[in-house]
Amino acid sequence: MSGYPVLETERLILRLPEASDLDGWSAMNADAETMRFIGGTKSRPETWRMLCTMRGAWDIKGFAMFSVIERATGAWVGRLGPWEPEGWPGKEVGWGVAPQFTGKGYAYEAVVATMDYVFDVLGWPDVIHTIDAANTRSIALARRLGSTNLGPTRLPEPFQDAPVDAWGQTAAQWRARRN
């Protein structure tokens, strides 16, 4: 993985997805409540394709979501980070955390590191988070990050019928808040 970023926080390591992440990723993708707002449950073969898509996007776009690993145990926590597939409404930092790791502040900790990365290293001028209006936990995280609701947006196929709002902020807003 030489040349690819690895972000480290107090409790987490954010690195490129690896084949060894499949068990954790598949378990998360099989959980109906976790997947309710992020595309619905997925089978293990579908998850494999998602993992490969994320890994491949690193080579094609130069960024994609990270696998989040708990430092203390080496456990796969979730996947989150920069994301902008073809037709996406903007440069997104998105998140998905396995149910056994929710409520520990891991998503916030990892997203803060990722927001610093997209603004300071990738040079993004702004960022969005696409969130269903009923996804109160993700809305709370977006607000905690300092993002505001920019209004309804539309995702490309196969998610074109998913009602989502774009939450977001500029790099200047992020930096002002961080200082």
Coordinates of N, CA and C in Angstrom, one line a residue:
M1 N 0.8 -1.2 0.0 CA 0.0 0.0 0.0 C 0.9 1.3 0.0
S2 N 2.1 1.2 -0.4 CA 3.0 2.3 -0.5 C 2.4 3.5 -1.3
G3 N 2.5 4.6 -0.7 CA 2.0 5.8 -1.4 C 0.6 6.2 -1.1
Y4 N -0.1 5.3 -0.4 CA -1.5 5.6 -0.1 C -1.6 6.2 1.4
P5 N -2.5 7.0 1.6 CA -2.6 7.6 3.0 C -3.1 6.6 4.0
V6 N -2.5 6.8 5.2 CA -3.0 6.1 6.4 C -3.2 7.2 7.4
L7 N -4.4 7.4 7.9 CA -4.7 8.4 8.9 C -4.8 7.8 10.2
E8 N -4.3 8.4 11.3 CA -4.4 7.8 12.6 C -5.0 8.8 13.6
T9 N -5.8 8.4 14.4 CA -6.4 9.2 15.5 C -6.0 8.5 16.8
E10 N -6.5 9.0 17.9 CA -6.2 8.4 19.2 C -6.6 7.0 19.2
R11 N -7.8 6.6 18.7 CA -8.3 5.3 18.9 C -8.4 4.5 17.6
L12 N -8.1 5.1 16.4 CA -8.5 4.5 15.1 C -7.3 4.6 14.1
I13 N -7.4 3.7 13.2 CA -6.5 3.8 12.0 C -7.5 3.8 10.8
L14 N -7.3 4.7 9.9 CA -8.0 4.8 8.6 C -7.1 4.5 7.5
R15 N -7.4 3.4 6.8 CA -6.5 2.9 5.7 C -7.4 2.4 4.6
L16 N -6.7 2.1 3.4 CA -7.4 1.6 2.3 C -8.1 0.3 2.6
P17 N -9.2 0.0 2.0 CA -9.9 -1.3 2.2 C -9.0 -2.4 1.7
E18 N -9.1 -3.5 2.5 CA -8.3 -4.7 2.1 C -9.2 -5.9 2.1
A19 N -8.8 -7.0 1.5 CA -9.6 -8.2 1.4 C -10.0 -8.7 2.8
S20 N -9.1 -8.5 3.8 CA -9.4 -9.0 5.1 C -10.5 -8.3 5.8
D21 N -11.0 -7.2 5.2 CA -12.1 -6.4 5.8 C -13.5 -7.0 5.4
L22 N -13.5 -8.0 4.5 CA -14.7 -8.5 4.0 C -15.7 -9.0 5.1
D23 N -15.2 -9.7 6.1 CA -16.1 -10.3 7.1 C -16.8 -9.1 7.9
G24 N -16.0 -8.2 8.3 CA -16.6 -7.0 9.1 C -17.6 -6.2 8.2
W25 N -17.2 -6.0 7.0 CA -18.0 -5.2 6.1 C -19.3 -5.9 5.7
S26 N -19.2 -7.2 5.5 CA -20.3 -8.1 5.2 C -21.3 -8.1 6.4
A27 N -20.8 -8.2 7.6 CA -21.7 -8.2 8.8 C -22.4 -6.9 8.9
M28 N -21.7 -5.8 8.7 CA -22.4 -4.5 8.7 C -23.4 -4.4 7.6
N29 N -23.1 -4.8 6.4 CA -24.0 -4.7 5.3 C -25.2 -5.6 5.4
A30 N -25.2 -6.6 6.3 CA -26.3 -7.5 6.5 C -27.2 -7.0 7.6
D31 N -26.8 -5.9 8.3 CA -27.6 -5.4 9.4 C -28.7 -4.4 8.8
A32 N -29.9 -4.7 8.9 CA -31.0 -3.9 8.3 C -31.0 -2.5 8.9
E33 N -30.9 -2.3 10.2 CA -31.0 -1.0 10.8 C -29.8 -0.1 10.3
T34 N -28.6 -0.7 10.3 CA -27.4 0.1 9.9 C -27.5 0.5 8.4
M35 N -28.0 -0.4 7.6 CA -28.1 -0.1 6.2 C -29.4 0.6 5.7
R36 N -30.2 0.9 6.6 CA -31.5 1.5 6.3 C -31.4 2.7 5.4
F37 N -30.4 3.5 5.7 CA -30.3 4.8 5.0 C -29.1 4.8 4.0
I38 N -28.4 3.7 3.9 CA -27.2 3.7 3.0 C -27.3 2.5 2.0
G39 N -28.5 2.4 1.3 CA -28.6 1.5 0.2 C -29.2 0.2 0.5
G40 N -29.6 -0.1 1.8 CA -30.2 -1.3 2.1 C -29.2 -2.4 2.3
T41 N -29.7 -3.6 2.8 CA -28.8 -4.7 3.1 C -28.2 -5.2 1.8
K42 N -27.0 -5.8 2.0 CA -26.3 -6.3 0.8 C -25.8 -7.7 1.2
S43 N -25.7 -8.6 0.2 CA -25.2 -10.0 0.4 C -23.7 -9.9 0.5
R44 N -23.0 -11.0 0.9 CA -21.6 -11.0 0.9 C -21.0 -10.8 -0.5
P45 N -21.5 -11.4 -1.6 CA -21.0 -11.1 -2.9 C -21.1 -9.6 -3.3
E46 N -22.3 -9.0 -2.9 CA -22.4 -7.6 -3.2 C -21.4 -6.8 -2.4
T47 N -21.2 -7.2 -1.2 CA -20.2 -6.5 -0.3 C -18.8 -6.6 -0.9
W48 N -18.5 -7.7 -1.4 CA -17.2 -7.9 -2.1 C -17.0 -6.9 -3.2
R49 N -18.1 -6.7 -4.0 CA -18.0 -5.8 -5.1 C -17.9 -4.4 -4.6
M50 N -18.6 -4.0 -3.5 CA -18.4 -2.7 -2.9 C -17.0 -2.5 -2.4
L51 N -16.5 -3.4 -1.8 CA -15.1 -3.3 -1.2 C -14.1 -3.1 -2.4
C52 N -14.3 -3.8 -3.5 CA -13.4 -3.7 -4.6 C -13.6 -2.3 -5.3
T53 N -14.9 -1.9 -5.4 CA -15.2 -0.5 -5.9 C -14.4 0.5 -5.1
M54 N -14.5 0.5 -3.8 CA -13.8 1.5 -3.0 C -12.3 1.4 -3.2
R55 N -11.8 0.2 -3.2 CA -10.3 0.1 -3.4 C -9.9 0.6 -4.8
G56 N -10.7 0.2 -5.8 CA -10.4 0.7 -7.2 C -10.5 2.2 -7.3
A57 N -11.4 2.8 -6.6 CA -11.6 4.3 -6.7 C -10.4 5.0 -6.3
W58 N -9.6 4.4 -5.3 CA -8.3 5.0 -4.9 C -7.4 5.2 -6.1
D59 N -7.3 4.2 -7.0 CA -6.5 4.3 -8.2 C -7.0 5.2 -9.3
I60 N -8.4 5.2 -9.4 CA -9.0 5.9 -10.5 C -9.2 7.4 -10.1
K61 N -9.6 7.7 -8.9 CA -9.9 9.1 -8.5 C -8.9 9.7 -7.6
G62 N -8.1 8.8 -7.0 CA -7.1 9.3 -6.0 C -7.6 9.4 -4.6
F63 N -8.9 9.0 -4.4 CA -9.5 9.0 -3.1 C -10.7 8.1 -3.1
A64 N -11.1 7.7 -1.9 CA -12.3 6.9 -1.7 C -12.4 6.7 -0.2
M65 N -13.4 5.9 0.2 CA -13.6 5.7 1.6 C -12.5 4.8 2.2
F66 N -12.2 5.1 3.4 CA -11.2 4.3 4.2 C -12.0 3.2 4.9
S67 N -11.2 2.1 5.2 CA -11.7 1.2 6.2 C -11.2 1.7 7.6
V68 N -12.1 1.7 8.6 CA -11.7 2.2 9.9 C -11.5 1.1 10.8
I69 N -10.3 1.1 11.4 CA -9.8 0.0 12.2 C -9.6 0.5 13.7
E70 N -10.1 -0.3 14.6 CA -9.9 0.0 16.0 C -8.5 -0.3 16.4
R71 N -7.7 0.7 16.9 CA -6.3 0.5 17.2 C -6.1 -0.6 18.3
A72 N -6.9 -0.6 19.3 CA -6.7 -1.5 20.5 C -6.9 -3.0 20.1
T73 N -7.8 -3.3 19.2 CA -8.2 -4.6 18.9 C -7.9 -5.1 17.4
G74 N -7.7 -4.1 16.5 CA -7.6 -4.5 15.1 C -8.9 -4.8 14.4
A75 N -10.0 -4.5 15.2 CA -11.4 -4.8 14.6 C -11.8 -3.8 13.5
W76 N -12.5 -4.3 12.5 CA -13.0 -3.4 11.5 C -14.2 -2.7 12.0
V77 N -14.2 -1.4 12.1 CA -15.2 -0.5 12.7 C -16.3 -0.1 11.7
G78 N -15.8 0.2 10.4 CA -16.7 0.7 9.4 C -16.0 1.2 8.2
R79 N -16.7 1.9 7.4 CA -16.1 2.5 6.2 C -16.6 4.0 6.1
L80 N -15.7 4.9 5.9 CA -16.0 6.3 5.8 C -15.0 7.0 5.1
G81 N -15.3 8.2 4.6 CA -14.4 9.1 3.9 C -14.8 9.7 2.7
P82 N -13.9 10.2 1.9 CA -14.2 10.9 0.6 C -14.8 10.0 -0.4
W83 N -15.8 10.5 -1.1 CA -16.6 9.7 -2.1 C -17.2 10.7 -3.1
E84 N -17.0 10.4 -4.4 CA -17.6 11.1 -5.4 C -17.7 10.3 -6.7
P85 N -18.6 9.3 -6.7 CA -18.7 8.5 -8.0 C -19.4 9.3 -9.0
E86 N -19.3 8.8 -10.2 CA -19.9 9.5 -11.4 C -21.4 9.9 -11.1
G87 N -21.7 11.1 -11.4 CA -23.1 11.6 -11.2 C -23.4 12.0 -9.8
W88 N -22.5 11.9 -8.8 CA -22.8 12.3 -7.4 C -22.9 13.8 -7.4
P89 N -23.8 14.3 -6.4 CA -24.1 15.7 -6.4 C -23.0 16.6 -5.8
G90 N -21.9 16.1 -5.5 CA -20.7 16.9 -4.9 C -19.7 16.0 -4.3
K91 N -18.7 16.6 -3.8 CA -17.6 15.8 -3.2 C -18.1 15.6 -1.7
E92 N -18.2 14.3 -1.4 CA -18.8 13.9 -0.2 C -17.8 13.3 0.8
V93 N -18.0 13.5 2.1 CA -17.5 12.7 3.1 C -18.6 12.0 3.8
G94 N -18.7 10.7 3.6 CA -19.8 9.9 4.1 C -19.3 8.9 5.1
W95 N -20.2 8.2 5.8 CA -19.9 7.3 6.8 C -20.8 6.1 7.0
G96 N -20.3 5.0 7.5 CA -21.1 3.9 7.9 C -20.3 3.1 8.9
V97 N -20.9 2.9 10.1 CA -20.2 2.2 11.2 C -21.0 1.0 11.6
A98 N -20.3 -0.1 11.8 CA -20.9 -1.3 12.2 C -21.6 -1.1 13.6
P99 N -22.8 -1.8 13.8 CA -23.6 -1.5 14.9 C -22.9 -1.7 16.3
Q100 N -22.0 -2.6 16.4 CA -21.3 -2.8 17.7 C -20.4 -1.6 18.0
F101 N -20.1 -0.7 17.1 CA -19.2 0.4 17.3 C -19.9 1.7 17.4
T102 N -21.2 1.7 17.2 CA -22.0 3.0 17.3 C -22.0 3.5 18.8
G103 N -22.2 4.8 18.9 CA -22.3 5.4 20.2 C -21.0 5.5 21.0
K104 N -19.9 5.3 20.3 CA -18.6 5.4 21.0 C -17.8 6.6 20.5
G105 N -18.4 7.4 19.6 CA -17.7 8.6 19.1 C -16.7 8.3 18.0
Y106 N -16.7 7.0 17.5 CA -15.7 6.7 16.5 C -16.0 7.4 15.2
A107 N -17.3 7.5 14.8 CA -17.6 8.1 13.5 C -17.1 9.6 13.6
Y108 N -17.4 10.3 14.6 CA -17.0 11.7 14.7 C -15.4 11.8 14.7
E109 N -14.8 11.0 15.4 CA -13.3 11.0 15.5 C -12.7 10.7 14.1
A110 N -13.2 9.7 13.4 CA -12.7 9.4 12.0 C -13.1 10.5 11.0
V111 N -14.3 11.0 11.1 CA -14.7 12.0 10.1 C -13.9 13.3 10.3
V112 N -13.6 13.7 11.5 CA -12.8 14.9 11.7 C -11.4 14.7 11.0
A113 N -10.8 13.5 11.2 CA -9.5 13.3 10.5 C -9.7 13.3 9.0
T114 N -10.8 12.8 8.5 CA -11.1 12.8 7.1 C -11.3 14.2 6.6
M115 N -12.1 15.0 7.3 CA -12.4 16.3 6.8 C -11.0 17.1 6.8
D116 N -10.2 17.0 7.7 CA -8.9 17.6 7.7 C -8.1 17.2 6.4
Y117 N -8.2 15.9 6.1 CA -7.5 15.3 5.0 C -8.1 15.9 3.6
V118 N -9.4 15.9 3.5 CA -9.9 16.3 2.2 C -9.7 17.8 2.0
F119 N -9.7 18.6 3.0 CA -9.4 20.0 2.9 C -7.9 20.3 2.8
D120 N -7.1 19.7 3.6 CA -5.7 20.1 3.7 C -4.8 19.3 2.7
V121 N -5.2 18.1 2.4 CA -4.3 17.3 1.4 C -5.0 17.3 0.0
L122 N -6.2 17.0 -0.1 CA -6.9 16.9 -1.4 C -7.2 18.3 -1.9
G123 N -7.3 19.3 -1.0 CA -7.6 20.6 -1.5 C -9.0 20.9 -1.9
W124 N -10.0 20.1 -1.4 CA -11.4 20.4 -1.7 C -11.8 21.7 -1.1
P125 N -12.6 22.5 -1.9 CA -13.1 23.8 -1.4 C -14.3 23.6 -0.5
D126 N -15.0 22.5 -0.7 CA -16.2 22.3 0.2 C -16.5 20.8 0.2
V127 N -17.4 20.4 1.1 CA -17.8 19.0 1.2 C -19.3 18.9 1.5
I128 N -19.9 17.8 1.1 CA -21.2 17.5 1.4 C -21.3 16.2 2.1
H129 N -22.5 16.0 2.8 CA -22.9 14.7 3.3 C -24.3 14.5 2.8
T130 N -24.6 13.4 2.1 CA -26.0 13.2 1.6 C -26.7 12.3 2.7
I131 N -27.8 12.9 3.2 CA -28.4 12.3 4.4 C -30.0 12.3 4.2
D132 N -30.6 11.2 4.4 CA -32.0 11.1 4.4 C -32.6 11.9 5.6
A133 N -33.6 12.6 5.4 CA -34.2 13.5 6.5 C -34.6 12.7 7.7
A134 N -34.9 11.4 7.6 CA -35.2 10.5 8.8 C -34.0 10.0 9.5
N135 N -32.8 10.2 9.0 CA -31.6 9.6 9.6 C -31.1 10.6 10.6
T136 N -31.7 10.6 11.8 CA -31.4 11.5 12.8 C -30.0 11.4 13.4
R137 N -29.5 10.2 13.4 CA -28.1 10.0 13.9 C -27.1 10.7 13.0
S138 N -27.2 10.5 11.7 CA -26.3 11.1 10.8 C -26.5 12.6 10.7
I139 N -27.7 13.1 10.9 CA -27.9 14.5 10.9 C -27.3 15.1 12.2
A140 N -27.4 14.4 13.3 CA -26.7 14.9 14.5 C -25.2 15.0 14.3
L141 N -24.6 14.0 13.6 CA -23.2 14.0 13.4 C -22.8 15.1 12.4
A142 N -23.6 15.3 11.4 CA -23.3 16.4 10.5 C -23.3 17.8 11.2
R143 N -24.3 18.0 12.1 CA -24.4 19.2 12.9 C -23.2 19.3 13.8
R144 N -22.8 18.3 14.4 CA -21.6 18.3 15.3 C -20.4 18.7 14.6
L145 N -20.3 18.3 13.3 CA -19.2 18.6 12.4 C -19.2 20.1 12.0
G146 N -20.4 20.7 12.2 CA -20.5 22.1 11.7 C -21.2 22.3 10.4
S147 N -21.6 21.2 9.8 CA -22.3 21.2 8.5 C -23.8 21.7 8.7
T148 N -24.3 22.3 7.7 CA -25.7 22.8 7.7 C -26.4 22.2 6.5
N149 N -27.7 22.1 6.6 CA -28.6 21.6 5.6 C -28.6 22.5 4.4
L150 N -28.1 22.1 3.3 CA -28.1 22.9 2.1 C -29.3 22.7 1.2
G151 N -30.2 21.7 1.6 CA -31.4 21.5 0.8 C -31.4 20.1 0.1
P152 N -32.5 19.8 -0.5 CA -32.6 18.5 -1.2 C -31.6 18.4 -2.4
T153 N -31.2 17.2 -2.6 CA -30.4 16.9 -3.7 C -30.8 15.5 -4.3
R154 N -30.2 15.1 -5.4 CA -30.5 13.8 -6.0 C -29.3 13.0 -6.3
L155 N -29.4 11.7 -5.9 CA -28.3 10.8 -6.2 C -28.4 10.2 -7.5
P156 N -27.4 9.7 -8.1 CA -27.5 9.0 -9.4 C -28.1 7.6 -9.2
E157 N -28.3 6.9 -10.3 CA -28.8 5.5 -10.3 C -27.7 4.7 -9.6
P158 N -28.1 3.7 -8.8 CA -29.5 3.2 -8.6 C -30.2 3.8 -7.4
F159 N -29.7 4.9 -6.9 CA -30.2 5.6 -5.7 C -31.1 6.8 -6.0
Q160 N -31.5 7.0 -7.2 CA -32.2 8.2 -7.7 C -33.5 8.5 -7.0
D161 N -34.1 7.4 -6.4 CA -35.4 7.6 -5.7 C -35.2 7.8 -4.2
A162 N -34.0 7.8 -3.7 CA -33.7 8.0 -2.3 C -33.8 9.5 -1.9
P163 N -34.7 9.9 -1.1 CA -34.8 11.3 -0.7 C -33.7 11.7 0.2
V164 N -32.8 12.6 -0.2 CA -31.7 13.0 0.6 C -31.5 14.5 0.5
D165 N -31.0 15.0 1.6 CA -30.6 16.4 1.6 C -29.0 16.4 1.6
A166 N -28.5 17.5 1.0 CA -27.1 17.7 1.1 C -26.8 18.6 2.3
W167 N -26.0 18.1 3.2 CA -25.5 18.8 4.3 C -24.0 19.2 4.0
G168 N -23.6 20.3 4.4 CA -22.2 20.6 4.0 C -21.6 21.9 4.6
Q169 N -20.4 22.1 4.2 CA -19.7 23.3 4.6 C -18.5 23.5 3.7
T170 N -17.9 24.7 3.8 CA -16.7 25.0 3.0 C -15.5 24.7 3.8
A171 N -14.4 24.7 3.1 CA -13.1 24.5 3.8 C -12.8 25.7 4.8
A172 N -13.2 26.9 4.4 CA -13.0 28.0 5.3 C -13.8 27.9 6.5
Q173 N -15.1 27.5 6.4 CA -15.9 27.3 7.6 C -15.3 26.2 8.5
W174 N -14.9 25.1 7.9 CA -14.3 24.0 8.7 C -13.0 24.5 9.4
R175 N -12.2 25.2 8.7 CA -10.9 25.7 9.4 C -11.2 26.7 10.5
A176 N -12.2 27.6 10.3 CA -12.6 28.6 11.3 C -13.1 27.9 12.5
R177 N -13.9 26.9 12.3 CA -14.4 26.1 13.5 C -13.3 25.3 14.2
R178 N -12.4 24.8 13.4 CA -11.3 24.0 14.0 C -10.3 24.9 14.8
N179 N -10.2 26.1 14.4 CA -9.3 27.0 15.1 C -10.0 27.7 16.3

